[in-house]
Each structure stands twice: as C-alpha cells, then as structure tokens.
GROMACS .gro file of C-alpha atoms in nm:
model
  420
    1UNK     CA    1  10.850   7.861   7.908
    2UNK     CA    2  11.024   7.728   7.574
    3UNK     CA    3  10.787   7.770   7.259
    4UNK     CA    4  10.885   7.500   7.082
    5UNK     CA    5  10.745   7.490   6.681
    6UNK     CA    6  10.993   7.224   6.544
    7UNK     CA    7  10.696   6.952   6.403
    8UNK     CA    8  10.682   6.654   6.628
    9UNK     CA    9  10.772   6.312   6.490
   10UNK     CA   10  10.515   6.162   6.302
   11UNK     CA   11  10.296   6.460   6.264
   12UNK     CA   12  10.016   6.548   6.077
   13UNK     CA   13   9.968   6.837   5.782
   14UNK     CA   14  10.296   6.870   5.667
   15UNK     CA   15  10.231   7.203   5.571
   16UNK     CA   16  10.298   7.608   5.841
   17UNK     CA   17  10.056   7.502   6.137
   18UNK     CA   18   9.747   7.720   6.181
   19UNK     CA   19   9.819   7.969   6.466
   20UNK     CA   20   9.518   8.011   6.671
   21UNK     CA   21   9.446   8.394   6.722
   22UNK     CA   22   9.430   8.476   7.096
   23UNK     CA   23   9.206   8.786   7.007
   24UNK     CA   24   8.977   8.578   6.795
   25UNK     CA   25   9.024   8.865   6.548
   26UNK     CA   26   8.841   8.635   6.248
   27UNK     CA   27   8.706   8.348   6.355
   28UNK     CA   28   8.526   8.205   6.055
   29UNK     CA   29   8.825   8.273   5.832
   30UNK     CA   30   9.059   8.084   6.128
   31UNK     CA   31   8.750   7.798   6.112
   32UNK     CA   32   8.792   7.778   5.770
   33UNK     CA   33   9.137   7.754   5.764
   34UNK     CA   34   9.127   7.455   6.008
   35UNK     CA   35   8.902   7.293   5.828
   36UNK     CA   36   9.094   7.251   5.509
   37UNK     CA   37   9.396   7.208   5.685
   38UNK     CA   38   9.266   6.827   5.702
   39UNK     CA   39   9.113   6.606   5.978
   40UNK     CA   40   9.408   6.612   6.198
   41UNK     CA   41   9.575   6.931   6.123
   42UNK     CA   42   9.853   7.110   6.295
   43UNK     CA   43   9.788   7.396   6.513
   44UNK     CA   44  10.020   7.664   6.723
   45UNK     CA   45   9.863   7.799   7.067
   46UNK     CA   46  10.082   8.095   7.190
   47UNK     CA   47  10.385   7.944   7.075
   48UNK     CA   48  10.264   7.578   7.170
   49UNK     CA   49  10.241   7.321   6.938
   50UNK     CA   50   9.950   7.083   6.940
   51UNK     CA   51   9.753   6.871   6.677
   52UNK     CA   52   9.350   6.922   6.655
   53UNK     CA   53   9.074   6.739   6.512
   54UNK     CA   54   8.850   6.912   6.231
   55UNK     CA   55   8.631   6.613   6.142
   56UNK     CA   56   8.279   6.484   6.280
   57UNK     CA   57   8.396   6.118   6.219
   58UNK     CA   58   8.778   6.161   6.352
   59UNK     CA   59   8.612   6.315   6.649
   60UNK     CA   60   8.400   6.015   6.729
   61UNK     CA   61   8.669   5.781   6.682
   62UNK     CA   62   8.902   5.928   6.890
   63UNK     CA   63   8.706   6.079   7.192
   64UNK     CA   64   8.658   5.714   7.296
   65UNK     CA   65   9.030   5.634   7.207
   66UNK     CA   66   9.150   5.474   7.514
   67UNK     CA   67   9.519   5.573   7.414
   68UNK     CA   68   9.437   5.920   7.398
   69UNK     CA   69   9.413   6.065   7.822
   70UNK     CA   70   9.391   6.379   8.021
   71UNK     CA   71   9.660   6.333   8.240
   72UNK     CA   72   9.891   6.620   8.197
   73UNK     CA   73  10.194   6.375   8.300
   74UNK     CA   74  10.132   6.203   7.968
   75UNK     CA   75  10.215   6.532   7.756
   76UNK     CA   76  10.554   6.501   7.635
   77UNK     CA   77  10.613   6.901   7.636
   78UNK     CA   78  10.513   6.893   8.012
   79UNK     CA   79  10.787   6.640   8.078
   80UNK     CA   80  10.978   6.783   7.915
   81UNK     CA   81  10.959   7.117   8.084
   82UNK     CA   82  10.876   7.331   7.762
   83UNK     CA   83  10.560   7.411   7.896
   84UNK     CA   84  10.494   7.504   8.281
   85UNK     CA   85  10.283   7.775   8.405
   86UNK     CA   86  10.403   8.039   8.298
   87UNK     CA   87  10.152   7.945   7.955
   88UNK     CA   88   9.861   8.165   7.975
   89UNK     CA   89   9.627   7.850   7.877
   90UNK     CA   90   9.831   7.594   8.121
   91UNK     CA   91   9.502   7.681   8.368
   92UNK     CA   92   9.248   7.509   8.176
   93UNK     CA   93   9.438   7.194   8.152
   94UNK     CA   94   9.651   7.171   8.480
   95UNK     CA   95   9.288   7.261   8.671
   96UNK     CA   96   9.280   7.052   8.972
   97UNK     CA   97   9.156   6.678   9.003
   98UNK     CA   98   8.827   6.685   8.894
   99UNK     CA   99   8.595   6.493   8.687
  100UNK     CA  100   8.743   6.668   8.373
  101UNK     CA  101   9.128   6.585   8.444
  102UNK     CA  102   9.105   6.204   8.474
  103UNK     CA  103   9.043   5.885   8.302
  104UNK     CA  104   8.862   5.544   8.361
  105UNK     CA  105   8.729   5.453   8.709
  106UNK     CA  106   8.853   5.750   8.864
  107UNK     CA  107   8.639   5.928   8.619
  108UNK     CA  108   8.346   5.759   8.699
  109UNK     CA  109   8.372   5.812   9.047
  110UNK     CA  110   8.406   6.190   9.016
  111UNK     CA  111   8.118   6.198   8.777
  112UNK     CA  112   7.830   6.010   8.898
  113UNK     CA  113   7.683   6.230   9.192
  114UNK     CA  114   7.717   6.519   8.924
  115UNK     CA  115   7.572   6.336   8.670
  116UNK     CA  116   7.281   6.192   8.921
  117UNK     CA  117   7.195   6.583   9.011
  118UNK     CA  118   7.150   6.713   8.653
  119UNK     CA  119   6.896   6.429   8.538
  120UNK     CA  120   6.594   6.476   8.294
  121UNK     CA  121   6.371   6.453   8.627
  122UNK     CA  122   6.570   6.677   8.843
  123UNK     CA  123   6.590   6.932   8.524
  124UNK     CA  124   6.186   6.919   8.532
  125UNK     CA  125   6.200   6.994   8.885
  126UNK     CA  126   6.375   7.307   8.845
  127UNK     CA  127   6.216   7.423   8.531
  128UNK     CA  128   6.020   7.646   8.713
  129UNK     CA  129   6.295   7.807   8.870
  130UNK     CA  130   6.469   7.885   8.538
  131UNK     CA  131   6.145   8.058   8.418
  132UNK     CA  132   6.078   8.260   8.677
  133UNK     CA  133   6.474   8.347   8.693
  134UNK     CA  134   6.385   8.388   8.331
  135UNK     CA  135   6.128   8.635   8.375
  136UNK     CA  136   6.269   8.871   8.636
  137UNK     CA  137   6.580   8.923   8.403
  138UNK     CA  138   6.310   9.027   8.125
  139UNK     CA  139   6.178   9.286   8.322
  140UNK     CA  140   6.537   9.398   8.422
  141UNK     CA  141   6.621   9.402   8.064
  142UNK     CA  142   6.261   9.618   7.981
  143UNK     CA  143   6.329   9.869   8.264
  144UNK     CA  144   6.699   9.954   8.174
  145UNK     CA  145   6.571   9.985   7.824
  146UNK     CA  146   6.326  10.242   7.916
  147UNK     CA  147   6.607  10.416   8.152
  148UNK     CA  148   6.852  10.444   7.879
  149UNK     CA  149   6.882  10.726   7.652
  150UNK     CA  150   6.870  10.574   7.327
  151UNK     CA  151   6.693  10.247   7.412
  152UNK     CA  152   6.979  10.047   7.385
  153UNK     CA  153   7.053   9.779   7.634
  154UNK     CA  154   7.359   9.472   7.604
  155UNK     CA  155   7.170   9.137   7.586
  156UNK     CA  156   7.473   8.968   7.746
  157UNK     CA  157   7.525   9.150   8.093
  158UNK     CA  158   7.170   9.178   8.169
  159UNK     CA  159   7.031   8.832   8.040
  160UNK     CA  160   7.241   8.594   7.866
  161UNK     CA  161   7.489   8.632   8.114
  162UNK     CA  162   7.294   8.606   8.446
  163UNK     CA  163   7.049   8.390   8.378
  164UNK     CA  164   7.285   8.062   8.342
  165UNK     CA  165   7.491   8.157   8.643
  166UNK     CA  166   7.183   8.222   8.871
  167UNK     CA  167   7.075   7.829   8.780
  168UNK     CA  168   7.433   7.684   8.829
  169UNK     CA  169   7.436   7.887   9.147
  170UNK     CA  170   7.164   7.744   9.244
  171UNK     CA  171   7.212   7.363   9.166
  172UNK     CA  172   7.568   7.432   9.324
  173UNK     CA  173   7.458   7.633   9.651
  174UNK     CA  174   7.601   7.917   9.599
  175UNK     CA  175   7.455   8.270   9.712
  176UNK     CA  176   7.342   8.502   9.505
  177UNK     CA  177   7.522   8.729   9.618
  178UNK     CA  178   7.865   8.627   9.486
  179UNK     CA  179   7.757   8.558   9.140
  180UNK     CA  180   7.937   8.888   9.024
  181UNK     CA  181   8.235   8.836   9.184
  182UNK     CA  182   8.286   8.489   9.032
  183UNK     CA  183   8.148   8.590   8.656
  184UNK     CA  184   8.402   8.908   8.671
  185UNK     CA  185   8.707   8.632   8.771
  186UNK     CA  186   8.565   8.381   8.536
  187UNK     CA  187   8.610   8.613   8.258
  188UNK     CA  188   8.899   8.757   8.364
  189UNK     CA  189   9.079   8.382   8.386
  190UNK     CA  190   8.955   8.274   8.038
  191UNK     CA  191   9.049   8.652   7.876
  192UNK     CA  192   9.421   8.631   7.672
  193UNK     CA  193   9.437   8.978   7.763
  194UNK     CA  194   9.464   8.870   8.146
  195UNK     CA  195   9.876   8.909   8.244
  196UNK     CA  196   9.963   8.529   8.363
  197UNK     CA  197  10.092   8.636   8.707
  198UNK     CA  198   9.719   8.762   8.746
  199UNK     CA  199   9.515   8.431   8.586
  200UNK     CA  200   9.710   8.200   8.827
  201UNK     CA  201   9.640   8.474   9.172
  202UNK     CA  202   9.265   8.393   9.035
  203UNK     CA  203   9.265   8.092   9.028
  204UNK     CA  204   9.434   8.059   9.362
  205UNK     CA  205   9.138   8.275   9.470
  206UNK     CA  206   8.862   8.028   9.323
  207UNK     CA  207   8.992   7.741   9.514
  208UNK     CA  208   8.978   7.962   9.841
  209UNK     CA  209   8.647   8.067   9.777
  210UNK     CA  210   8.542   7.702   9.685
  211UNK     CA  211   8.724   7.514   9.975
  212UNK     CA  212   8.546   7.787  10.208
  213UNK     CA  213   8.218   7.699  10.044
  214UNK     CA  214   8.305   7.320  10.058
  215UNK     CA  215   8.384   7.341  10.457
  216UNK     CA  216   8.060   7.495  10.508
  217UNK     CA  217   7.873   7.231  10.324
  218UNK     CA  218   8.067   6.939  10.479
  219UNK     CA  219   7.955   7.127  10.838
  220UNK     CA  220   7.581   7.211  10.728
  221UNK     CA  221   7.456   6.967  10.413
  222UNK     CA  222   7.203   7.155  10.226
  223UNK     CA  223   6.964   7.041   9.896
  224UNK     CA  224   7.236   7.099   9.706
  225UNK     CA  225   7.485   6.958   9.428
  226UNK     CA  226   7.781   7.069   9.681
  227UNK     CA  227   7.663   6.876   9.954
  228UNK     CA  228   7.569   6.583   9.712
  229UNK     CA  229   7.962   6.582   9.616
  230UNK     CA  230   8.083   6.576   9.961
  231UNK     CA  231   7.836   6.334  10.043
  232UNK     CA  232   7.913   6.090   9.756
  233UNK     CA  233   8.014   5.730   9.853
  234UNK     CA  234   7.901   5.548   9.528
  235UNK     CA  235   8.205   5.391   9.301
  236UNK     CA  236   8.449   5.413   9.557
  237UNK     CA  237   8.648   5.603   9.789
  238UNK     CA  238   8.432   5.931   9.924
  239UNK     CA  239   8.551   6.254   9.729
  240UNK     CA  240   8.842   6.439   9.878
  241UNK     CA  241   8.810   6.821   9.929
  242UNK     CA  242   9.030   6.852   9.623
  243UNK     CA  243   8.782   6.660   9.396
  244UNK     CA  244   8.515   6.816   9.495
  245UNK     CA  245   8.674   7.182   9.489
  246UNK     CA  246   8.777   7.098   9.140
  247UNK     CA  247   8.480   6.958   8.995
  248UNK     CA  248   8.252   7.317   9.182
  249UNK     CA  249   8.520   7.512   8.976
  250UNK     CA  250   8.479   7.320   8.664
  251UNK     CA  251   8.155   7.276   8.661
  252UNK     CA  252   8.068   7.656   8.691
  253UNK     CA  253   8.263   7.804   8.463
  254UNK     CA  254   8.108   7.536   8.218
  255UNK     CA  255   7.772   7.627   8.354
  256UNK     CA  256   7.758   7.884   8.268
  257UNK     CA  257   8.024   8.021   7.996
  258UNK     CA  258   7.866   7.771   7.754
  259UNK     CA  259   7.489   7.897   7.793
  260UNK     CA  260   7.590   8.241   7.748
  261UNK     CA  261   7.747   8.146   7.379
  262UNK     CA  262   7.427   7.918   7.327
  263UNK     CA  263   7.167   8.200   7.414
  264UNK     CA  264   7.376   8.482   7.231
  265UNK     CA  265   7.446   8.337   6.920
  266UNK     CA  266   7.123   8.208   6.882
  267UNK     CA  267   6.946   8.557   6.896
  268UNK     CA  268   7.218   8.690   6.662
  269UNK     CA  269   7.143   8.410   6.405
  270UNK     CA  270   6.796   8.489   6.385
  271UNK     CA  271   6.842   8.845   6.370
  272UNK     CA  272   7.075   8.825   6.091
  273UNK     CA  273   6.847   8.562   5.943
  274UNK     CA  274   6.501   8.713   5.923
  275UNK     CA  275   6.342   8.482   5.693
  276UNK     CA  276   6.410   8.194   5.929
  277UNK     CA  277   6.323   8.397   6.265
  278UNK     CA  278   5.984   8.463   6.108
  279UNK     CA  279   5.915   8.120   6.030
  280UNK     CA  280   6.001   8.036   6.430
  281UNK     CA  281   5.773   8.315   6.562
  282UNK     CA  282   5.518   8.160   6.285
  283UNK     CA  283   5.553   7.804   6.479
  284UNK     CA  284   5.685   7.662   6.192
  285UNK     CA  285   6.006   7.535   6.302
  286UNK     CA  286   6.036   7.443   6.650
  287UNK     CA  287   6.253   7.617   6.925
  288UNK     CA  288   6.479   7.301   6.945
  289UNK     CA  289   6.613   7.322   6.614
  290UNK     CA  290   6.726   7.629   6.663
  291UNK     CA  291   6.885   7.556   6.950
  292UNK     CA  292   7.038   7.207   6.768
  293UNK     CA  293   7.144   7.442   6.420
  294UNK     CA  294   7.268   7.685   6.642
  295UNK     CA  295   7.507   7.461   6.848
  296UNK     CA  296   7.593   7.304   6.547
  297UNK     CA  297   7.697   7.631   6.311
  298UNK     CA  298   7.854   7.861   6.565
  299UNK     CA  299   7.930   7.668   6.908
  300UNK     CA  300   7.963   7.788   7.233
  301UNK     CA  301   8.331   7.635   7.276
  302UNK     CA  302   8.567   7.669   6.974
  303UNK     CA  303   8.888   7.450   7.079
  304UNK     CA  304   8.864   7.193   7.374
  305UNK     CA  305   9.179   7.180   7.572
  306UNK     CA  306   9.335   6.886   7.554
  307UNK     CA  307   9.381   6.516   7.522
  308UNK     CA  308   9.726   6.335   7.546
  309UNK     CA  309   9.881   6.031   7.353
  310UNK     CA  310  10.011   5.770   7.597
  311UNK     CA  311  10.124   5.580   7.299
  312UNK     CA  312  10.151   5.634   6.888
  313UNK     CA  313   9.814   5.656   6.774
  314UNK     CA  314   9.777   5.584   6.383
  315UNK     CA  315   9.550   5.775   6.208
  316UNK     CA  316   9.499   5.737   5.815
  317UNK     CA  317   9.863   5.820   5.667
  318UNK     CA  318   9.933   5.991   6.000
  319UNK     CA  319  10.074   5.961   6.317
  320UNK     CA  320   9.970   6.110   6.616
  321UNK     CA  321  10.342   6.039   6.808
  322UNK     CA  322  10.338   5.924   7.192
  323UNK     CA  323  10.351   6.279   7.448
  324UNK     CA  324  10.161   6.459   7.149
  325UNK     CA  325   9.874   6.704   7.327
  326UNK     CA  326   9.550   6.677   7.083
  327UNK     CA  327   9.274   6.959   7.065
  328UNK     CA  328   8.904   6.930   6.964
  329UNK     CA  329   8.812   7.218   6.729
  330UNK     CA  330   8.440   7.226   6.778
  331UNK     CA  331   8.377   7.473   6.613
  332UNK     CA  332   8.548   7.354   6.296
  333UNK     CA  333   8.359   7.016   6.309
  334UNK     CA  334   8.042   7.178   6.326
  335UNK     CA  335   8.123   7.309   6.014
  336UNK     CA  336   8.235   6.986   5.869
  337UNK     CA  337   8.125   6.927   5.490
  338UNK     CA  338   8.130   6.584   5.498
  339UNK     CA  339   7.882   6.557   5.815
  340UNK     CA  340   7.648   6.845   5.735
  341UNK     CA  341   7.690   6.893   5.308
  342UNK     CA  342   7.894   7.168   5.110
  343UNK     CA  343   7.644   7.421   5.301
  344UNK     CA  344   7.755   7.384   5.610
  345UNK     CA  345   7.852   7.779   5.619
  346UNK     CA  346   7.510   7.857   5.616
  347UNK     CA  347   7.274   7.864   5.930
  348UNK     CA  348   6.981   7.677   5.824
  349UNK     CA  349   6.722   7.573   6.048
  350UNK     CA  350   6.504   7.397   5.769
  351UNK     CA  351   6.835   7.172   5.738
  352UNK     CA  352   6.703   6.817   5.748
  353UNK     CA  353   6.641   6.598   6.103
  354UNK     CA  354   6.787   6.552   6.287
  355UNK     CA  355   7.097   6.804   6.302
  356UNK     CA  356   7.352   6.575   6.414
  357UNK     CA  357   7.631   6.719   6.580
  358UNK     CA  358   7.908   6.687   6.870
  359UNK     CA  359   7.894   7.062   7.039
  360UNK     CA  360   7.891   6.883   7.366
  361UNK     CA  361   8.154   6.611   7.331
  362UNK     CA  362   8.122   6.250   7.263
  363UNK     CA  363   8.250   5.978   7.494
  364UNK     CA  364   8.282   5.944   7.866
  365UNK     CA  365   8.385   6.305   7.852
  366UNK     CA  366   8.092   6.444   7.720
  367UNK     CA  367   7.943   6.713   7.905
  368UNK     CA  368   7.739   6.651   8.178
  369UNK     CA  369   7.570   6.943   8.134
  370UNK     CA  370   7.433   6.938   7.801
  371UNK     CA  371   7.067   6.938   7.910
  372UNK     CA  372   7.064   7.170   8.120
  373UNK     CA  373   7.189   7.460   7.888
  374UNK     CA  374   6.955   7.290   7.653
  375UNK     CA  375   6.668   7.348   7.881
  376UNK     CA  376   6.789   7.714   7.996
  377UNK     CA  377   6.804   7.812   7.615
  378UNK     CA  378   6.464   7.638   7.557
  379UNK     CA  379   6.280   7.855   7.835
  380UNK     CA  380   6.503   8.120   7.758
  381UNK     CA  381   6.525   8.204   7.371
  382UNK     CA  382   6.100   8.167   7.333
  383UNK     CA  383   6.047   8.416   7.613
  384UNK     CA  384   6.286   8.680   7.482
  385UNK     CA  385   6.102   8.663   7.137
  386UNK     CA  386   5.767   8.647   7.302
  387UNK     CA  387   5.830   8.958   7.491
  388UNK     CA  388   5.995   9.170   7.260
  389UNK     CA  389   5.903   9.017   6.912
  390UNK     CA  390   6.066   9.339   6.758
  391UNK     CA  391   6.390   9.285   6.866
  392UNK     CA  392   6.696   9.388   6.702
  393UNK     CA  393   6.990   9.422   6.718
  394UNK     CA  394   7.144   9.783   6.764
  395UNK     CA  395   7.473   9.766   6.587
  396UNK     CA  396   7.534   9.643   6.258
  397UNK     CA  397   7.664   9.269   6.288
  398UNK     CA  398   8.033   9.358   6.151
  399UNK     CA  399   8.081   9.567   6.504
  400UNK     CA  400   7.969   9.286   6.723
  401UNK     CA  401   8.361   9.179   6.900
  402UNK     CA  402   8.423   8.866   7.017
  403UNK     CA  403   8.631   8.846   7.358
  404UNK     CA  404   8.958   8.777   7.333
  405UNK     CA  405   8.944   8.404   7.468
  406UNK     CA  406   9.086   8.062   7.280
  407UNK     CA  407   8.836   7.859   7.378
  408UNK     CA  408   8.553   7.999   7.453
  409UNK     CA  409   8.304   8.144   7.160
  410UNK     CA  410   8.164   8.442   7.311
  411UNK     CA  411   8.078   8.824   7.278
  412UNK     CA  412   8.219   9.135   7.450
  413UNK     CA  413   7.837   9.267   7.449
  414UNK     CA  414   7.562   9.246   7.278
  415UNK     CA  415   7.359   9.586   7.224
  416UNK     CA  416   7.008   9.521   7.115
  417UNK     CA  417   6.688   9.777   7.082
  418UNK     CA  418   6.390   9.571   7.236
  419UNK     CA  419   6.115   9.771   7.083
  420UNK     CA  420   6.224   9.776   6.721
   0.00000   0.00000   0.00000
C-alpha cells in the first residue's frame, strides 16, 4: 500500500491534516483539534488521506447526500490501487455486502427484516430477557468482588461487556457458548495493535463461523433474527448467503461494541460528576438523559468509516472532489459549539431538552440498532446504581486507557470498588 498525503484537488482546510492517533493516546485534545480544524477538515488515517465532518448541521446535510455512497469502487484511492488490504482499517469498509456497504434499493432490501426484528414492540418483548441477563451479571460482578483481594473488580469484562453480547446473541441465534470466542476476535479485529496478516485470517474466520451458522438456520429456522434474514422475501430478490453473512457480522460487532462504550462511559461520567449522579439517584433527572448527554458528550463510535464522492460535492468555499473518501467524526460533532453552546466540553445532564444529537447516524444509514442499546443501557445503568449505590471507581480517572482502536470509543478495563 502507497500512503499518499499530497492534498486532493479541491480539498478542504488548507492547513497539516489532523492525523488520527491509532492508540487514541488523547482523545479530547485530538477532538478538539478536529473541531477547530473546521466543518470539513482534513484528516490522515495511517498514512491515508480522507476528509471528515466536525459539524451537527454538515452532518445532516450530507448523510442524506445522494452523491456521497458506500461503494468502495467509488473511492478514487481504491481505483487507484493506493489503498488495498494491506491497510489495517481496509476491514471495516471492504466488509462484505451487507446492509452497511450499499446504497438505495439494495439498501432497503438488506435492511428491512433487520429493521422489522428490532421494533419498539419486539424490544418490549425481550425486555425481560435483558433484565434478568441484567441481573445474573450483577451477582457475577458481587461474587468476584467478594473473591478478590482488594475488592476490585473491571466493570467492562464482567458487565458492560457481556451483557450487550448475550442480547445480540440472542436476537441473532447464536449460543452462548461462543460469545467469548467472537468478543476476543471482535476486539482483536478492531485493535491497531492487531498485525494485518492476522485482522484479515479473522475475519476470514468470522465468515466461516457465520456461513456455518447461516447453513444451519437455512436447514432448521428457529425464532430468530438469522432465520428471519434467510427467510426474507420482502423488497426483492431473497438474501443471498453473502448478505446475510455480512449483515450477522455487522450487526454484532455493532451490537454490541457500541453498548459497551454507552454503558461505560456513562458510569464514568457520573462518577467523575458527583453532583449530577446524586441528583439521578435523587430522581431528579431521569435515566434517559443520561443516557441522551452521555451519547452526546463522549460517544460510543469516534470516526465512522466511510462515505465516497461519486461526483464533486460543493460545500461552502469547499470542494469535496469526485473519488474523495469522507469520515463522520462523531465524536467531534457531539461536541459541536454551535449545536450544543460554548459548553459543550462539559457533561451536563441539567443541559436543556431535549439533547439533540446524531451518535447514531442520520439518514437511511442510521443505525438500526439505536433502541436497543438504548433500552440495554436503560435497564442496565439504574440497576448497577441500585445495587451498589456506593460505587466507585478504583483508579483515579487519569489511569483509565482507552484501547487502541480508530473507531471505536472504548476502555481497556474498567476497575471499580462496588462497596465504596
């Protein structure tokens, strides 16, 4: 792979492009610096150049921009042959055909059965499900509390992390029992410390291990999102194997990676913020503006990978040129002064109704599973507090790392004391 950094023609932010840290080494200094870098500023991602939107307003406009596609064909550095797969972040854009890799109809068609499974009425049905999943990881989290030395006990791998991929396992059909294998290769896949040859064997492996479960499914239909895929007829054509492989794949990692962030950074805003986790335990500010302030101020995904310009897309004074790949910097439009006010640093859940914000996308593309990590984080967040109302965290928040991972705002652990 070439890493090209000449500046494309007709590109924004004439001044050095902001490199995006694989190791996420400072990542409210690198929001920061995207943020008043402009709307459309210019980015480098391991030697690939790329625009990205900072902007609450740009973002709307353009993630309904016709012009503006998925289709890796239309990316000029892909033509081109300056990018192929030997890029460490190729993966999350050359995934498979799946509802998140095309456009239009096609879309549509991939989408519906997935977006017919995850309805407010189907996410009631399964409420109970999430609480009681809910509950036994509380009492796995109290007893390996009480078994370790010091009391200490990582949020993440015993709650956060579990609790989102035992409900997309379930809504997806898959066993229990393979939940560890997949969130060890998830994390492994998304990690920049992962060697290339490695990320692309594990991905190789996911589509195995999806195709297998696919088969199966196509052989024995169960209550399941799977078998709703492979059963699909609406919109058109039936789903290949392909599409439905890719959209399982997709639609895990995003199942789950996201809630993790959601749940995490919640608890570590309110246990930085004290005042404000006092006045939630009080009942005077509801659980759902947390969640809404919380998705807003420190999102679960940082940079969405990435839209392509089938033709020259004007923009203010600038040009985003034909071939050009585009970025959505979440994270930096949460943080966008002109949508929230000049405090949009600070985490405020008395900030004035409603918080609006685009965490989960905007557009056709916006993710179908917004409301169910909203519900997960709704059941989960209030029964963590409720159990362990003196919870803390165990570290001072200056040694809390974030994992190494582009896109993807997440923690390497999360050691808390549940007891005070």
């Amino acid at each position: 792979m070439n890493c090209p950094h000449a500046a494309a023609r007709g590109a924004a932010s004439s001044g050095a492009p902001v490199v995006i840290d694989p190791l996420v080494q400072d990542l409210d200094g690198e929001t920061a610096r995207l943020r008043d870098a402009g709307p459309l500023a210019r980015i480098e991602l391991l030697g690939v150049p790329a625009l990205t939107v900072t902007r609450h307003a740009l973002a709307r406009q353009l993630l309904v921009d016709p012009r503006l596609v998925k289709d890796l064909d239309a990316w000029g550095l892909w033509q081109r042959g300056e990018v192929t797969h030997e890029w460490p972040l190729i993966g999350m854009i050359d995934a498979g055909r799946s509802m998140f890799t095309v456009d239009g109809a096609e879309h549509r068609r991939l989408r519906t059965k997935t977006s017919q499974a995850l309805t407010p009425r189907r996410l009631e049905e399964i409420r109970p499900d999430i609480e009681k999943f809910t509950e036994e990881l509380l009492d796995a989290l109290d007893e390996q509390s009480r078994r370790s030395e010091n009391g200490v006990v990582d949020l993440k791998s015993v709650f956060a992390q579990p609790l989102p991929m035992r409900v997309v396992g379930m809504l997806m059909g898959v066993d229990e029992a393979e939940h560890p294998m997949l969130m060890k290769r998830y994390k492994a896949f998304f990690s920049m410390l992962t060697p290339q040859e490695e990320r692309l064997a594990l991905l190789a492996e996911l589509d195995v291990f999806y195709a297998a479960l696919v088969r199966e499914r196509t052989a024995r239909p169960t209550d399941d999102l799977t078998s709703a895929l492979i059963l699909a007829e609406e919109g058109g054509a039936p789903l290949t194997e392909e599409e439905v492989v890719g959209n399982l794949k997709a639609m895990v990692a995003a199942g789950h990676e996201t809630t993790i962030g959601l749940i995490l950074n919640a608890v570590r805003a309110l246990l930085t913020h004290p005042d404000q986790l006092r006045r939630v335990l009080d009942g005077q500010i509801p659980w759902e503006t947390v969640i809404e302030e919380t998705l807003r101020w420190d999102t679960p995904t940082t940079h969405l990978l990435m839209r392509f310009a089938t033709q020259d897309i004007q923009v203010g004074d600038e040009v985003i040129a034909k071939g050009e790949g585009v970025v959505i910097s979440y994270r930096a439009i949460g943080r966008d002064i002109e949508q929230h006010g000049a405090d949009a640093d600070a985490f405020d859940i008395a900030r004035p109704a409603p918080i609006r914000h685009m965490t989960f996308g905007h557009g056709p593309h916006i993710c179908p599973g917004a409301a169910l990590s909203r519900v997960e984080a709704g059941i989960a967040l209030p029964a963590l507090f409720a159990r362990f109302p003196a919870l803390r965290a165990a570290v001072p928040d200056t040694e809390v790392r974030k994992l190494p991972v582009m896109t993807q705002n997440d923690m390497e652990a999360f050691p808390v004391l549940l007891h005070g």
